[in-house]
Amino acid sequence: MAWSHEIKGQYGSMTNYILQHRLPWGPPPFKYNSSTPFHDTSDFKILLNDWPYGLTPDITHIVVWSKTPIATDDVTGDVTEESRNIIEDFVNRTFVERVGGDSYRVMWFKNWVRLQSVRALEHVHVLVKDATKEDLEFWTGTKM
């Protein structure tokens, strides 16, 4: 809560912080190459999560930001079945395969619309158990 309060005080909102410091895309709406989320690598960015969650040290919290809209159900705010399949396929190809196919080490979620703290920016959370420095550098393209 303190971290969030400080960021909001400094930048006005979480969205402003992310747009100014984490995503090099300029202001939304974003232009994307593929209407299918996570299909074109230039349409998403994998980053370590800035927002502190209470996770054990062996869990790495990653956020995948998407320029492409991710369809949600208008009534529930949850992802549609098609979106769920697209995300699941992406997570398997990108994260599960990288950790040797061990699906028990990787889980993902996309907050329902009403629970999102950064509604203006599409994103999916990925939690990876025992990710190595090399894994993180591979996924984020950033030297750790």
One Martini backbone bead per residue (centre of mass of N, CA, C, O) as a GRO file, in nm:
protein
  144
    1MET     BB    1   0.058   0.063  -0.020
    2ALA     BB    2   0.299   0.255  -0.003
    3TRP     BB    3   0.402   0.225  -0.287
    4SER     BB    4   0.144   0.316  -0.431
    5HIS     BB    5   0.124   0.595  -0.299
    6GLU     BB    6   0.395   0.702  -0.404
    7ILE     BB    7   0.345   0.668  -0.707
    8LYS     BB    8   0.083   0.837  -0.721
    9GLY     BB    9   0.215   1.097  -0.610
   10GLN     BB   10   0.434   1.123  -0.842
   11TYR     BB   11   0.232   1.036  -1.118
   12GLY     BB   12  -0.100   1.003  -1.038
   13SER     BB   13  -0.049   0.700  -1.158
   14MET     BB   14   0.011   0.389  -1.264
   15THR     BB   15  -0.011   0.438  -1.563
   16ASN     BB   16   0.198   0.665  -1.580
   17TYR     BB   17   0.436   0.504  -1.478
   18ILE     BB   18   0.436   0.285  -1.695
   19LEU     BB   19   0.452   0.475  -1.945
   20GLN     BB   20   0.723   0.627  -1.847
   21HIS     BB   21   0.905   0.343  -1.741
   22ARG     BB   22   0.810   0.058  -1.904
   23LEU     BB   23   0.664   0.165  -2.171
   24PRO     BB   24   0.753   0.236  -2.527
   25TRP     BB   25   0.446   0.333  -2.666
   26GLY     BB   26   0.299   0.543  -2.545
   27PRO     BB   27  -0.009   0.641  -2.580
   28PRO     BB   28  -0.317   0.559  -2.571
   29PRO     BB   29  -0.384   0.400  -2.826
   30PHE     BB   30  -0.249   0.119  -2.961
   31LYS     BB   31  -0.050  -0.003  -3.205
   32TYR     BB   32  -0.103  -0.307  -3.384
   33ASN     BB   33  -0.029  -0.601  -3.577
   34SER     BB   34  -0.215  -0.795  -3.403
   35SER     BB   35  -0.539  -0.915  -3.307
   36THR     BB   36  -0.368  -1.127  -3.159
   37PRO     BB   37  -0.264  -1.204  -2.876
   38PHE     BB   38   0.079  -1.283  -2.869
   39HIS     BB   39   0.172  -1.306  -3.182
   40ASP     BB   40   0.339  -1.037  -3.174
   41THR     BB   41   0.631  -0.927  -3.029
   42SER     BB   42   0.563  -0.608  -3.067
   43ASP     BB   43   0.275  -0.638  -2.881
   44PHE     BB   44   0.474  -0.711  -2.636
   45LYS     BB   45   0.575  -0.714  -2.275
   46ILE     BB   46   0.823  -0.841  -2.057
   47LEU     BB   47   0.797  -0.805  -1.696
   48LEU     BB   48   0.868  -0.727  -1.402
   49ASN     BB   49   0.712  -0.672  -1.119
   50ASP     BB   50   0.653  -0.380  -0.926
   51TRP     BB   51   0.433  -0.486  -0.758
   52PRO     BB   52   0.403  -0.584  -0.439
   53TYR     BB   53   0.395  -0.914  -0.344
   54GLY     BB   54   0.316  -1.195  -0.125
   55LEU     BB   55   0.584  -1.384  -0.195
   56THR     BB   56   0.787  -1.616  -0.231
   57PRO     BB   57   1.122  -1.627  -0.330
   58ASP     BB   58   1.059  -1.863  -0.559
   59ILE     BB   59   0.873  -1.639  -0.682
   60THR     BB   60   0.800  -1.499  -0.998
   61HIS     BB   61   0.675  -1.183  -1.106
   62ILE     BB   62   0.501  -1.142  -1.408
   63VAL     BB   63   0.439  -0.907  -1.680
   64VAL     BB   64   0.216  -0.898  -1.961
   65TRP     BB   65   0.209  -0.663  -2.204
   66SER     BB   66  -0.060  -0.532  -2.420
   67LYS     BB   67  -0.168  -0.384  -2.711
   68THR     BB   68  -0.368  -0.599  -2.739
   69PRO     BB   69  -0.668  -0.683  -2.695
   70ILE     BB   70  -0.849  -0.858  -2.433
   71ALA     BB   71  -1.106  -1.047  -2.417
   72THR     BB   72  -1.417  -0.990  -2.244
   73ASP     BB   73  -1.677  -1.028  -2.046
   74ASP     BB   74  -1.938  -0.807  -2.000
   75VAL     BB   75  -2.048  -0.930  -1.728
   76THR     BB   76  -1.788  -1.051  -1.560
   77GLY     BB   77  -1.476  -0.971  -1.676
   78ASP     BB   78  -1.376  -1.212  -1.794
   79VAL     BB   79  -1.234  -1.407  -1.991
   80THR     BB   80  -1.260  -1.554  -2.263
   81GLU     BB   81  -1.223  -1.854  -2.403
   82GLU     BB   82  -1.038  -1.758  -2.628
   83SER     BB   83  -0.842  -1.599  -2.449
   84ARG     BB   84  -0.759  -1.832  -2.269
   85ASN     BB   85  -0.628  -1.999  -2.499
   86ILE     BB   86  -0.420  -1.788  -2.588
   87ILE     BB   87  -0.276  -1.758  -2.317
   88GLU     BB   88  -0.206  -2.052  -2.266
   89ASP     BB   89  -0.032  -2.086  -2.516
   90PHE     BB   90   0.172  -1.865  -2.452
   91VAL     BB   91   0.268  -1.970  -2.177
   92ASN     BB   92   0.369  -2.241  -2.277
   93ARG     BB   93   0.572  -2.139  -2.493
   94THR     BB   94   0.730  -1.927  -2.305
   95PHE     BB   95   0.749  -2.075  -2.008
   96VAL     BB   96   0.717  -2.384  -1.990
   97GLU     BB   97   0.928  -2.466  -2.200
   98ARG     BB   98   1.169  -2.319  -2.054
   99VAL     BB   99   1.106  -2.524  -1.789
  100GLY     BB  100   1.072  -2.819  -1.929
  101GLY     BB  101   0.741  -2.854  -1.908
  102ASP     BB  102   0.671  -2.750  -1.610
  103SER     BB  103   0.351  -2.662  -1.520
  104TYR     BB  104   0.391  -2.639  -1.197
  105ARG     BB  105   0.579  -2.360  -1.230
  106VAL     BB  106   0.320  -2.235  -1.386
  107MET     BB  107   0.117  -1.935  -1.368
  108TRP     BB  108  -0.193  -1.765  -1.448
  109PHE     BB  109  -0.345  -1.425  -1.468
  110LYS     BB  110  -0.652  -1.231  -1.508
  111ASN     BB  111  -0.804  -0.982  -1.408
  112TRP     BB  112  -1.081  -0.874  -1.348
  113VAL     BB  113  -1.194  -0.578  -1.425
  114ARG     BB  114  -1.280  -0.490  -1.122
  115LEU     BB  115  -0.966  -0.571  -1.014
  116GLN     BB  116  -0.811  -0.364  -1.166
  117SER     BB  117  -0.541  -0.128  -1.137
  118VAL     BB  118  -0.478  -0.132  -1.471
  119ARG     BB  119  -0.713  -0.083  -1.708
  120ALA     BB  120  -0.569   0.067  -1.964
  121LEU     BB  121  -0.375  -0.196  -1.946
  122GLU     BB  122  -0.287  -0.476  -2.084
  123HIS     BB  123  -0.268  -0.781  -1.872
  124VAL     BB  124  -0.056  -1.052  -1.752
  125HIS     BB  125   0.001  -1.289  -1.508
  126VAL     BB  126   0.316  -1.448  -1.404
  127LEU     BB  127   0.413  -1.746  -1.231
  128VAL     BB  128   0.747  -1.851  -1.121
  129LYS     BB  129   0.922  -2.128  -1.028
  130ASP     BB  130   1.253  -2.117  -1.018
  131ALA     BB  131   1.379  -1.888  -1.166
  132THR     BB  132   1.627  -1.788  -1.357
  133LYS     BB  133   1.831  -1.553  -1.468
  134GLU     BB  134   1.821  -1.656  -1.761
  135ASP     BB  135   1.518  -1.658  -1.790
  136LEU     BB  136   1.469  -1.356  -1.732
  137GLU     BB  137   1.646  -1.251  -1.962
  138PHE     BB  138   1.494  -1.389  -2.189
  139TRP     BB  139   1.207  -1.268  -2.139
  140THR     BB  140   1.299  -0.948  -2.101
  141GLY     BB  141   1.583  -0.852  -2.227
  142THR     BB  142   1.736  -0.826  -1.942
  143LYS     BB  143   1.981  -0.753  -1.737
  144MET     BB  144   2.044  -0.887  -1.399
   0.00000   0.00000   0.00000
